[in-house]
Amino acid sequence: MPRARTAPDYVFIAIVGLLTIFGLVILASASSDLAKTRFGDSYYYLTHQLLYGLSFGIAGFVAGSLIYHGRLERLAMILLALNVVALILVFTPLGFGAKGASRWLSLGGASIQPGEFAKLTFIVYLAAWISRKSASRTKSVAEGLIPFLLMTGVTLFLILIQPAMTTALILGVAAVATYFASGARISFIAIILLAGILGATLLVYLAPYRFERVLSFFNPERDVLGESYHQNQALIAMGSGGATGVGYGKSTTKLNYLPEPIGDSIFAVIGEELGFVGTTVVILCFGVLVWRGFVIAHHAAYTFGKALTIGFTTIIGLQAFINMAAISGLIPLTGVPLPFVSYGGTALATFLTMSGIIVNVSRYRNG
């Protein structure tokens, strides 16, 4: 195992810590009334996030930051295989879902989302696959483009049929970014992007609820009590906050008006309670996190570490952008959580583990 030559990226560590702590603080506010109504305990969701998200997330972050990331290369196939099995198991009696989606596994009283873990395991496998034969796998059609399309397509298919289109989109874009940053031909990337755009367009058109969501985005008054309701309530919450917000814990839209105030709508609660200032700080934090992630990738000593960091940083940055842009009315609502902030133990544990691995990569630098 190579010896670490530099100190870890402390700016990256600090931003991850700030976002995680902030997420717990804002979750305590966003979830209190909902938890009281459903479970008779205002801190139910916060406690659950601490026990099943933060605890495993800290363990993953510490392990990822201290154990040499190169060891993951030897485990890549095993990790991906286990995750593929888990993605299949969501369609068995072990799986359960809500609102027509099968995305969770029930194991020993706990629920996990294999689709979240797939963001980590697939990027680990892809980075290992690229780094072993970088020259041929980024330049050859037979050894590179076709295998890339097959393994990415199978993984995304298992996520799409849950259905979880936005999760598949995020992972797909991250895979393409990783492949491109590792030296793939421009022609390969063009083919992949064209296929992705055509596929995404077809998926939206063929699924009535997705098509309705797009139509409602362009015409918010079209179905104010249906597809447009969520978007309109999010905009009301954001607008109510003004410059500095109505005050921590004083949101009114989270009281049975705003759907999913602890999930994909938590950015709207931030906007209402902390205002433009609060949302701007959150956006800046994610901006700095992505910047430091790409800097770490640029200076990574090894191809595997560079590919890992590009993939993980793209996932975190793209998911944050999609969530905040959707809640702000810039793109149609997607249903993805805000990294480090939204409720969800599997997501928090996954993002913290990714971050820990990025920190480890930052300790092995060229120049």
PDB file of C-alpha atoms in Angstrom, residues 225-342:
ATOM      1  CA  LEU A 225     -54.725  20.541  -6.908  1.00  0.00           C
ATOM      2  CA  GLY A 226     -52.923  17.748  -8.745  1.00  0.00           C
ATOM      3  CA  GLU A 227     -49.522  17.696 -10.411  1.00  0.00           C
ATOM      4  CA  SER A 228     -48.952  21.449  -9.913  1.00  0.00           C
ATOM      5  CA  TYR A 229     -49.784  21.419  -6.198  1.00  0.00           C
ATOM      6  CA  HIS A 230     -46.362  20.315  -4.955  1.00  0.00           C
ATOM      7  CA  GLN A 231     -44.477  22.808  -7.113  1.00  0.00           C
ATOM      8  CA  ASN A 232     -46.788  25.680  -6.181  1.00  0.00           C
ATOM      9  CA  GLN A 233     -46.496  24.976  -2.448  1.00  0.00           C
ATOM     10  CA  ALA A 234     -42.715  24.833  -2.723  1.00  0.00           C
ATOM     11  CA  LEU A 235     -42.662  28.224  -4.452  1.00  0.00           C
ATOM     12  CA  ILE A 236     -45.012  29.673  -1.825  1.00  0.00           C
ATOM     13  CA  ALA A 237     -42.663  28.464   0.910  1.00  0.00           C
ATOM     14  CA  MET A 238     -39.593  29.868  -0.839  1.00  0.00           C
ATOM     15  CA  GLY A 239     -41.306  33.199  -1.457  1.00  0.00           C
ATOM     16  CA  SER A 240     -42.607  33.472   2.114  1.00  0.00           C
ATOM     17  CA  GLY A 241     -39.078  33.476   3.492  1.00  0.00           C
ATOM     18  CA  GLY A 242     -38.014  36.734   1.902  1.00  0.00           C
ATOM     19  CA  ALA A 243     -34.422  37.800   2.527  1.00  0.00           C
ATOM     20  CA  THR A 244     -33.811  36.376   6.000  1.00  0.00           C
ATOM     21  CA  GLY A 245     -36.713  33.975   6.561  1.00  0.00           C
ATOM     22  CA  VAL A 246     -39.577  33.756   9.027  1.00  0.00           C
ATOM     23  CA  GLY A 247     -37.325  32.211  11.661  1.00  0.00           C
ATOM     24  CA  TYR A 248     -36.104  28.740  12.564  1.00  0.00           C
ATOM     25  CA  GLY A 249     -38.965  26.392  13.389  1.00  0.00           C
ATOM     26  CA  LYS A 250     -41.629  28.865  12.241  1.00  0.00           C
ATOM     27  CA  SER A 251     -42.475  27.465   8.813  1.00  0.00           C
ATOM     28  CA  THR A 252     -46.213  27.217   8.189  1.00  0.00           C
ATOM     29  CA  THR A 253     -46.168  25.442   4.823  1.00  0.00           C
ATOM     30  CA  LYS A 254     -44.676  22.327   6.449  1.00  0.00           C
ATOM     31  CA  LEU A 255     -47.938  22.028   8.428  1.00  0.00           C
ATOM     32  CA  ASN A 256     -49.909  19.806   6.036  1.00  0.00           C
ATOM     33  CA  TYR A 257     -49.416  22.084   3.024  1.00  0.00           C
ATOM     34  CA  LEU A 258     -45.982  21.290   1.612  1.00  0.00           C
ATOM     35  CA  PRO A 259     -45.634  17.653   0.453  1.00  0.00           C
ATOM     36  CA  GLU A 260     -42.488  15.820   1.587  1.00  0.00           C
ATOM     37  CA  PRO A 261     -41.145  18.599   3.871  1.00  0.00           C
ATOM     38  CA  ILE A 262     -38.481  16.240   5.243  1.00  0.00           C
ATOM     39  CA  GLY A 263     -37.570  14.723   1.875  1.00  0.00           C
ATOM     40  CA  ASP A 264     -37.196  16.365  -1.499  1.00  0.00           C
ATOM     41  CA  SER A 265     -38.962  19.555  -0.295  1.00  0.00           C
ATOM     42  CA  ILE A 266     -36.649  20.311   2.619  1.00  0.00           C
ATOM     43  CA  PHE A 267     -34.926  23.045   0.589  1.00  0.00           C
ATOM     44  CA  ALA A 268     -38.279  24.873   0.532  1.00  0.00           C
ATOM     45  CA  VAL A 269     -38.385  24.732   4.347  1.00  0.00           C
ATOM     46  CA  ILE A 270     -34.865  26.194   4.396  1.00  0.00           C
ATOM     47  CA  GLY A 271     -36.029  28.987   2.101  1.00  0.00           C
ATOM     48  CA  GLU A 272     -39.052  29.771   4.252  1.00  0.00           C
ATOM     49  CA  GLU A 273     -37.316  29.656   7.634  1.00  0.00           C
ATOM     50  CA  LEU A 274     -33.889  31.049   6.702  1.00  0.00           C
ATOM     51  CA  GLY A 275     -34.744  33.026   3.593  1.00  0.00           C
ATOM     52  CA  PHE A 276     -32.598  33.934   0.611  1.00  0.00           C
ATOM     53  CA  VAL A 277     -29.555  34.207   2.854  1.00  0.00           C
ATOM     54  CA  GLY A 278     -29.965  30.661   4.123  1.00  0.00           C
ATOM     55  CA  THR A 279     -30.526  29.103   0.702  1.00  0.00           C
ATOM     56  CA  THR A 280     -27.579  31.038  -0.733  1.00  0.00           C
ATOM     57  CA  VAL A 281     -25.262  29.708   1.971  1.00  0.00           C
ATOM     58  CA  VAL A 282     -26.412  26.148   1.237  1.00  0.00           C
ATOM     59  CA  ILE A 283     -25.837  26.630  -2.500  1.00  0.00           C
ATOM     60  CA  LEU A 284     -22.365  28.055  -1.836  1.00  0.00           C
ATOM     61  CA  CYS A 285     -21.501  25.102   0.409  1.00  0.00           C
ATOM     62  CA  PHE A 286     -22.383  22.643  -2.333  1.00  0.00           C
ATOM     63  CA  GLY A 287     -20.474  24.769  -4.840  1.00  0.00           C
ATOM     64  CA  VAL A 288     -17.328  24.675  -2.707  1.00  0.00           C
ATOM     65  CA  LEU A 289     -17.770  20.939  -2.107  1.00  0.00           C
ATOM     66  CA  VAL A 290     -17.956  20.217  -5.839  1.00  0.00           C
ATOM     67  CA  TRP A 291     -15.011  22.536  -6.559  1.00  0.00           C
ATOM     68  CA  ARG A 292     -12.814  20.823  -3.975  1.00  0.00           C
ATOM     69  CA  GLY A 293     -13.913  17.417  -5.250  1.00  0.00           C
ATOM     70  CA  PHE A 294     -12.790  18.189  -8.789  1.00  0.00           C
ATOM     71  CA  VAL A 295      -9.533  19.710  -7.505  1.00  0.00           C
ATOM     72  CA  ILE A 296      -8.866  16.483  -5.588  1.00  0.00           C
ATOM     73  CA  ALA A 297      -9.598  14.454  -8.736  1.00  0.00           C
ATOM     74  CA  HIS A 298      -7.267  16.645 -10.806  1.00  0.00           C
ATOM     75  CA  HIS A 299      -4.363  16.042  -8.415  1.00  0.00           C
ATOM     76  CA  ALA A 300      -5.113  12.354  -7.717  1.00  0.00           C
ATOM     77  CA  ALA A 301      -1.997  10.193  -7.969  1.00  0.00           C
ATOM     78  CA  TYR A 302      -3.766   7.191  -9.526  1.00  0.00           C
ATOM     79  CA  THR A 303      -6.345   6.657 -12.274  1.00  0.00           C
ATOM     80  CA  PHE A 304      -8.609   4.677  -9.959  1.00  0.00           C
ATOM     81  CA  GLY A 305      -8.716   7.457  -7.356  1.00  0.00           C
ATOM     82  CA  LYS A 306      -9.327  10.105 -10.003  1.00  0.00           C
ATOM     83  CA  ALA A 307     -12.208   8.151 -11.534  1.00  0.00           C
ATOM     84  CA  LEU A 308     -13.755   7.500  -8.111  1.00  0.00           C
ATOM     85  CA  THR A 309     -13.626  11.158  -7.156  1.00  0.00           C
ATOM     86  CA  ILE A 310     -15.041  12.384 -10.471  1.00  0.00           C
ATOM     87  CA  GLY A 311     -17.953   9.960 -10.186  1.00  0.00           C
ATOM     88  CA  PHE A 312     -18.776  10.652  -6.545  1.00  0.00           C
ATOM     89  CA  THR A 313     -18.425  14.429  -6.906  1.00  0.00           C
ATOM     90  CA  THR A 314     -20.676  14.436  -9.965  1.00  0.00           C
ATOM     91  CA  ILE A 315     -23.342  12.464  -8.106  1.00  0.00           C
ATOM     92  CA  ILE A 316     -23.314  14.795  -5.094  1.00  0.00           C
ATOM     93  CA  GLY A 317     -23.219  17.978  -7.156  1.00  0.00           C
ATOM     94  CA  LEU A 318     -25.791  16.925  -9.746  1.00  0.00           C
ATOM     95  CA  GLN A 319     -28.249  15.604  -7.161  1.00  0.00           C
ATOM     96  CA  ALA A 320     -27.946  18.800  -5.116  1.00  0.00           C
ATOM     97  CA  PHE A 321     -28.493  20.915  -8.236  1.00  0.00           C
ATOM     98  CA  ILE A 322     -31.519  18.896  -9.385  1.00  0.00           C
ATOM     99  CA  ASN A 323     -33.143  19.078  -5.948  1.00  0.00           C
ATOM    100  CA  MET A 324     -32.593  22.809  -5.428  1.00  0.00           C
ATOM    101  CA  ALA A 325     -33.443  23.733  -9.026  1.00  0.00           C
ATOM    102  CA  ALA A 326     -36.696  21.739  -8.906  1.00  0.00           C
ATOM    103  CA  ILE A 327     -37.824  23.295  -5.625  1.00  0.00           C
ATOM    104  CA  SER A 328     -36.929  26.745  -6.989  1.00  0.00           C
ATOM    105  CA  GLY A 329     -39.104  26.154 -10.062  1.00  0.00           C
ATOM    106  CA  LEU A 330     -36.255  25.994 -12.583  1.00  0.00           C
ATOM    107  CA  ILE A 331     -36.905  22.389 -13.644  1.00  0.00           C
ATOM    108  CA  PRO A 332     -39.780  19.912 -13.104  1.00  0.00           C
ATOM    109  CA  LEU A 333     -39.986  18.212  -9.719  1.00  0.00           C
ATOM    110  CA  THR A 334     -38.056  14.959  -9.574  1.00  0.00           C
ATOM    111  CA  GLY A 335     -38.391  13.540  -6.063  1.00  0.00           C
ATOM    112  CA  VAL A 336     -34.689  13.214  -5.237  1.00  0.00           C
ATOM    113  CA  PRO A 337     -33.458  14.228  -1.756  1.00  0.00           C
ATOM    114  CA  LEU A 338     -30.953  16.969  -0.990  1.00  0.00           C
ATOM    115  CA  PRO A 339     -27.596  15.312  -0.164  1.00  0.00           C
ATOM    116  CA  PHE A 340     -26.596  15.381   3.530  1.00  0.00           C
ATOM    117  CA  VAL A 341     -29.760  17.331   4.408  1.00  0.00           C
ATOM    118  CA  SER A 342     -32.949  15.435   3.517  1.00  0.00           C
TER     119      SER A 342
END
